[in-house]
Amino acid sequence: MFLAIRELLFAKGRFVLMGSVVALISILMVLLSGLSVGLVNDGVSGLQKMPVTSFAFQEDVSKDSAFSRSVIDKDVVETWAAQPGVDEAAPFGNALVNAESEKGVEIDLALFGIETDSYLAPEVESGSVLGDDPNEIVISATAAEEGIEVGDVIKVEPMGAELTVAGVMPDQHTFGHVDIAYLPLRTWQEIRTGAAPGEEVPARVYDEITAVAVQGSDDADALKAGDAAAGTTSMTLDDSFGASPGYTAETSTLQLIQVFLYAISALVVGAFFTVLTIQRKQEVAVMRAMGASTAYLLRDSLLQSLLLLLGSVAVGVGLGLAAGAAISGTAMPFALEAGPIAVATTLLIVLGVLGAAVAVVRITRVDPLTALGGNR
């Protein structure tokens, strides 16, 4: 321990250079973690906040695009409500539209059609909840940040349907990077057909929904039994995230980048300590000649790597959090959460120590006589 600390203090330039590289990797790790969480929130935060355990979609629908392709009969809701283990079942509709407020604010909206007296009815932070007015909507707080207020009239393009903002939900509610607006199911069914206001729509439109939103057991056997009875394809709430536009591609890409980042960090730290161990060969030989055990030298070298990693990662994470706080105020989907950053930091330190451990194992093979240039 004495040698490790003394060397850290003596060779400041060398260790500052090594620590700077680890700190830069830590900054990149924090930014990637924030971007990953931000993209998840932007993609499925609206689904995450729904009091749902599973969705029942059209039978054999493509699971990566079920929310946009599924169409099922509304009567299926009653079949699901009668299943054992199901507490609540309600019709759910989803459609993406372009809209513009009377103030000229253009916005894309994910319309979530619900029965206003069902358990899916959202709570609001300002304004009022959905009531009997068929043309009222409740919007996400992030949509309100775009400049839309309670009482504003939103015109859906191109059919021209007009919707009045009744309330604003707390926090972010987005789906596929688009703000969510809840509205009565009947109005959603009419907008989905593209019919202009006052235009007659076929009666079958009012029997069609996207999915059944189920609250209850999400056990695989229970979902299979429900699907067999109702002729649907069920997904748990977490599995349904993959049906959000772009969710699987974005998250898998970022996860792959993070895996490579962790592997690179272990290799970089290992390479640094390999070079350092080679440079310390003579000092280690002297220590061994003086009676230092191999275990002592290994502990000494690993402690040195751990101190370097802890210091440089702490600096890097601090700088990364400062940079993340600045980015959070922009339009970029970015969110700093303590859990993912703590996990990533722990992984970075553990993998760094493992990389260093592989490098310093060569200490056990140092021969004092050969390292000091002696002849047998």
XYZ file of C-alpha atoms in Angstrom:
376
model
C 0.000 0.000 0.000
C 2.876 2.319 0.803
C 4.472 1.809 -2.634
C 1.182 2.342 -4.476
C 0.348 5.630 -2.744
C 3.922 6.901 -2.947
C 4.042 6.172 -6.677
C 0.713 7.932 -7.266
C 2.095 11.043 -5.563
C 5.509 10.862 -7.224
C 4.475 10.194 -10.843
C 1.605 12.690 -10.992
C 1.898 13.417 -14.708
C 1.689 9.769 -15.705
C -1.337 9.050 -13.525
C -3.095 12.306 -14.445
C -2.853 11.266 -18.091
C -4.265 7.816 -17.332
C -6.966 9.288 -15.107
C -7.954 11.810 -17.784
C -8.695 9.035 -20.261
C -10.794 7.152 -17.686
C -12.592 10.408 -16.789
C -13.429 11.004 -20.471
C -14.846 7.472 -20.704
C -16.909 8.217 -17.576
C -18.299 11.404 -19.140
C -19.288 9.441 -22.251
C -20.876 6.778 -20.045
C -23.033 9.358 -18.202
C -24.110 11.014 -21.453
C -24.997 7.670 -23.052
C -26.951 6.671 -19.943
C -28.871 9.957 -20.004
C -29.565 9.642 -23.722
C -30.746 6.046 -23.287
C -33.150 6.979 -20.465
C -34.322 10.046 -22.392
C -35.119 8.014 -25.505
C -37.029 5.437 -23.441
C -39.039 8.184 -21.735
C -39.707 9.889 -25.057
C -40.771 6.606 -26.636
C -42.966 4.940 -24.030
C -43.439 7.224 -20.990
C -47.160 7.416 -21.794
C -47.447 3.628 -21.698
C -45.336 3.365 -18.539
C -47.758 5.653 -16.688
C -50.888 3.715 -17.707
C -52.445 1.513 -14.963
C -52.240 -1.492 -17.290
C -50.598 -4.909 -16.905
C -51.121 -6.135 -20.489
C -52.682 -5.319 -23.872
C -54.683 -7.739 -26.017
C -54.177 -6.975 -29.727
C -55.496 -8.457 -32.968
C -54.654 -12.150 -33.362
C -51.258 -12.789 -35.014
C -50.549 -9.070 -35.399
C -46.913 -8.058 -35.951
C -45.564 -7.483 -32.436
C -43.183 -4.680 -33.430
C -46.026 -2.528 -34.782
C -49.102 -3.798 -32.946
C -50.272 -0.353 -31.795
C -50.523 0.912 -35.384
C -51.745 -2.273 -37.131
C -54.086 -3.939 -34.651
C -57.849 -3.631 -35.139
C -60.186 -5.719 -32.996
C -63.878 -5.832 -32.247
C -64.984 -3.889 -29.169
C -67.031 -6.915 -27.950
C -63.734 -8.636 -27.123
C -63.499 -6.370 -24.067
C -66.350 -8.267 -22.377
C -64.632 -11.598 -23.020
C -61.443 -10.346 -21.395
C -63.330 -8.803 -18.456
C -64.822 -12.247 -17.711
C -61.431 -13.992 -17.565
C -60.119 -15.260 -14.183
C -57.516 -12.945 -12.678
C -58.658 -9.891 -14.666
C -59.583 -6.926 -12.462
C -60.322 -4.402 -15.219
C -60.617 -4.500 -19.004
C -61.296 -1.452 -21.143
C -61.242 -0.562 -24.852
C -58.206 1.365 -26.049
C -57.572 3.191 -29.312
C -54.363 4.647 -30.678
C -53.713 6.884 -33.677
C -51.017 9.390 -34.656
C -52.203 12.693 -36.141
C -50.951 16.117 -37.098
C -52.690 19.068 -35.492
C -52.495 22.829 -35.154
C -53.789 25.059 -32.396
C -55.775 28.215 -32.992
C -52.606 30.119 -32.037
C -50.730 28.527 -34.927
C -48.766 25.998 -32.843
C -48.165 22.903 -34.975
C -47.901 19.652 -33.032
C -47.961 15.894 -33.624
C -50.226 13.998 -31.251
C -50.744 10.357 -30.300
C -54.499 10.167 -29.708
C -55.410 7.652 -26.992
C -59.132 6.909 -27.245
C -60.734 5.690 -24.014
C -64.105 5.428 -22.346
C -64.077 8.421 -20.023
C -65.585 6.467 -17.101
C -63.059 3.616 -17.369
C -59.988 3.044 -15.224
C -57.826 4.431 -18.063
C -59.121 7.991 -17.548
C -56.020 10.134 -16.819
C -55.549 12.473 -13.869
C -54.844 16.127 -14.608
C -52.590 18.709 -13.025
C -54.516 21.698 -14.350
C -57.922 22.121 -15.973
C -60.482 19.323 -15.750
C -60.661 15.603 -16.474
C -62.473 14.188 -19.496
C -66.253 14.509 -19.127
C -69.323 14.242 -21.298
C -68.150 16.665 -23.994
C -67.085 14.447 -26.961
C -64.706 17.101 -28.318
C -62.545 17.562 -25.224
C -58.995 16.256 -24.857
C -56.453 16.049 -22.063
C -52.837 16.636 -23.152
C -49.359 15.868 -21.846
C -47.418 18.457 -19.857
C -44.757 18.433 -22.586
C -47.417 19.415 -25.139
C -48.347 22.336 -22.896
C -44.681 23.392 -22.942
C -45.009 23.756 -26.719
C -47.429 26.620 -26.115
C -50.823 24.910 -25.900
C -53.018 25.907 -22.955
C -56.263 24.790 -21.338
C -59.143 26.163 -23.414
C -57.216 26.175 -26.699
C -58.881 24.606 -29.741
C -56.792 22.043 -31.649
C -57.659 21.339 -35.288
C -56.742 17.834 -36.514
C -55.386 17.798 -40.060
C -56.531 17.161 -42.734
C -60.128 16.325 -41.738
C -60.496 19.500 -39.659
C -61.941 17.984 -36.486
C -61.748 20.517 -33.652
C -60.813 19.436 -30.119
C -60.781 21.631 -27.025
C -58.047 21.222 -24.418
C -59.834 20.480 -21.119
C -56.835 19.605 -18.939
C -53.113 18.996 -18.772
C -51.617 15.835 -17.271
C -48.647 16.051 -14.898
C -45.187 15.131 -16.217
C -44.225 13.738 -19.587
C -46.655 11.447 -21.450
C -45.288 10.546 -24.877
C -45.582 7.646 -27.293
C -43.156 7.152 -30.165
C -41.592 10.593 -29.438
C -45.004 12.219 -29.846
C -47.069 13.928 -27.127
C -50.185 12.076 -26.007
C -53.728 13.431 -25.957
C -56.532 11.409 -24.318
C -60.007 11.806 -25.807
C -63.377 9.991 -25.726
C -63.337 6.670 -27.592
C -66.218 7.591 -29.934
C -64.453 10.756 -31.083
C -61.229 8.801 -31.582
C -63.095 6.250 -33.755
C -64.469 9.047 -35.982
C -61.083 10.786 -36.321
C -59.395 7.463 -37.128
C -61.597 7.074 -40.231
C -60.530 10.502 -41.529
C -64.114 11.683 -41.734
C -64.699 15.449 -41.703
C -66.923 16.948 -38.967
C -70.583 16.172 -39.682
C -69.714 13.558 -42.280
C -71.464 10.236 -41.852
C -69.252 7.291 -40.942
C -70.059 3.570 -41.275
C -71.625 2.019 -38.168
C -68.862 -0.599 -37.964
C -66.388 2.177 -37.053
C -67.892 2.361 -33.577
C -67.172 -1.341 -32.992
C -63.462 -1.121 -33.812
C -60.655 -0.487 -31.303
C -56.888 -0.984 -31.269
C -56.596 -3.215 -28.207
C -58.053 -4.258 -24.884
C -56.224 -2.652 -21.949
C -56.148 -5.255 -19.181
C -55.390 -4.815 -15.484
C -54.804 -8.016 -13.524
C -52.498 -10.997 -13.717
C -49.845 -10.830 -16.460
C -48.915 -14.472 -15.979
C -48.151 -16.134 -19.320
C -50.688 -18.936 -18.763
C -53.409 -16.406 -17.891
C -52.675 -14.378 -21.029
C -52.736 -17.528 -23.195
C -56.090 -18.539 -21.737
C -57.481 -15.069 -22.410
C -56.160 -15.094 -25.978
C -57.700 -18.526 -26.610
C -61.083 -17.299 -25.412
C -61.040 -13.898 -27.141
C -59.012 -14.663 -30.291
C -56.348 -12.050 -29.528
C -52.579 -11.752 -29.124
C -51.538 -10.454 -25.719
C -48.399 -8.683 -24.601
C -47.436 -7.633 -21.098
C -47.017 -3.899 -20.588
C -43.213 -4.160 -20.741
C -43.347 -6.304 -23.890
C -45.729 -3.823 -25.507
C -43.005 -1.146 -25.391
C -41.428 -2.957 -28.346
C -44.551 -2.146 -30.377
C -43.882 1.576 -29.997
C -42.422 3.166 -33.175
C -38.613 2.925 -33.182
C -38.355 1.749 -29.556
C -36.577 -1.586 -30.128
C -34.145 -0.214 -32.725
C -33.171 2.771 -30.575
C -32.753 0.937 -27.278
C -30.870 -2.016 -28.773
C -28.475 0.348 -30.582
C -27.705 2.296 -27.415
C -27.318 -0.892 -25.361
C -24.810 -2.205 -27.919
C -22.849 1.071 -27.732
C -22.815 0.869 -23.914
C -21.567 -2.738 -23.985
C -18.725 -1.704 -26.310
C -17.962 1.268 -24.040
C -17.619 -0.999 -20.991
C -15.408 -3.438 -22.928
C -13.241 -0.578 -24.184
C -12.901 0.867 -20.679
C -11.691 -2.504 -19.334
C -9.211 -2.851 -22.215
C -7.932 0.729 -21.818
C -7.378 0.382 -18.064
C -5.806 -3.033 -18.583
C -3.471 -1.655 -21.255
C -2.446 1.250 -19.021
C -1.544 -1.023 -16.142
C 0.231 -3.479 -18.429
C 2.575 -0.682 -19.528
C 2.869 0.555 -15.951
C 3.702 -2.924 -14.665
C 6.426 -3.314 -17.292
C 7.880 0.066 -16.278
C 7.779 -0.953 -12.591
C 9.571 -4.226 -13.194
C 12.789 -3.187 -11.479
C 11.003 -1.585 -8.499
C 8.949 -4.748 -8.039
C 12.119 -6.852 -8.271
C 13.703 -4.761 -5.522
C 10.625 -5.195 -3.342
C 10.671 -8.951 -3.893
C 14.399 -9.121 -3.152
C 13.678 -7.289 0.119
C 11.184 -10.003 1.072
C 7.839 -8.603 -0.134
C 5.431 -11.423 -0.906
C 3.633 -11.803 -4.234
C 0.287 -11.332 -2.496
C 1.471 -8.033 -1.020
C 2.634 -6.748 -4.416
C -0.646 -7.767 -6.072
C -2.686 -6.031 -3.373
C -0.473 -2.976 -3.721
C -0.941 -2.773 -7.508
C -4.687 -3.434 -7.387
C -5.110 -0.765 -4.710
C -3.264 1.650 -6.953
C -5.614 0.891 -9.861
C -8.667 1.152 -7.607
C -7.599 4.561 -6.255
C -6.954 5.788 -9.784
C -10.311 4.492 -11.012
C -12.291 5.918 -8.093
C -10.714 9.355 -8.435
C -10.957 9.604 -12.218
C -14.481 8.116 -12.402
C -15.671 10.541 -9.702
C -14.301 13.489 -11.694
C -15.715 12.113 -14.962
C -19.179 11.429 -13.525
C -19.262 14.924 -11.986
C -18.390 16.540 -15.308
C -20.845 14.252 -17.102
C -23.668 15.253 -14.742
C -22.868 18.934 -15.297
C -22.905 18.435 -19.078
C -26.109 16.386 -18.800
C -27.827 19.101 -16.776
C -27.026 21.572 -19.567
C -28.303 19.181 -22.251
C -31.519 18.443 -20.318
C -32.778 21.925 -21.069
C -32.618 21.379 -24.839
C -34.944 19.571 -27.244
C -32.714 16.484 -27.106
C -34.404 13.485 -25.386
C -32.123 13.305 -22.353
C -32.875 12.412 -18.719
C -30.524 11.931 -15.769
C -31.679 9.228 -13.341
C -29.657 8.068 -10.352
C -30.281 4.313 -10.818
C -28.879 3.822 -14.349
C -25.911 6.124 -13.639
C -25.069 4.250 -10.400
C -25.207 0.900 -12.208
C -23.059 2.180 -15.076
C -20.514 3.708 -12.657
C -20.241 0.463 -10.695
C -19.767 -1.529 -13.899
C -17.084 0.883 -15.097
C -15.096 0.544 -11.843
C -15.507 -3.249 -11.586
C -14.509 -3.844 -15.214
C -11.603 -1.417 -14.829
C -10.304 -3.308 -11.776
C -10.692 -6.610 -13.653
C -8.712 -5.189 -16.570
C -6.006 -3.987 -14.193
C -5.983 -7.361 -12.389
C -5.257 -9.175 -15.633
C -2.362 -6.785 -16.267
C -0.712 -6.944 -12.827
C -0.782 -10.758 -12.700
C 2.596 -10.622 -14.475
C 4.031 -9.378 -11.153
C 3.887 -12.980 -9.926
C 6.357 -13.900 -12.682
C 8.960 -11.234 -11.907
C 12.329 -12.824 -11.029
C 14.315 -10.416 -8.799
C 17.700 -11.562 -10.102
C 16.783 -11.287 -13.788
C 14.939 -7.988 -13.372
C 17.964 -6.446 -11.659
C 20.256 -7.590 -14.483
C 22.074 -10.264 -12.477
C 23.496 -13.577 -13.785
C 22.974 -16.944 -12.211
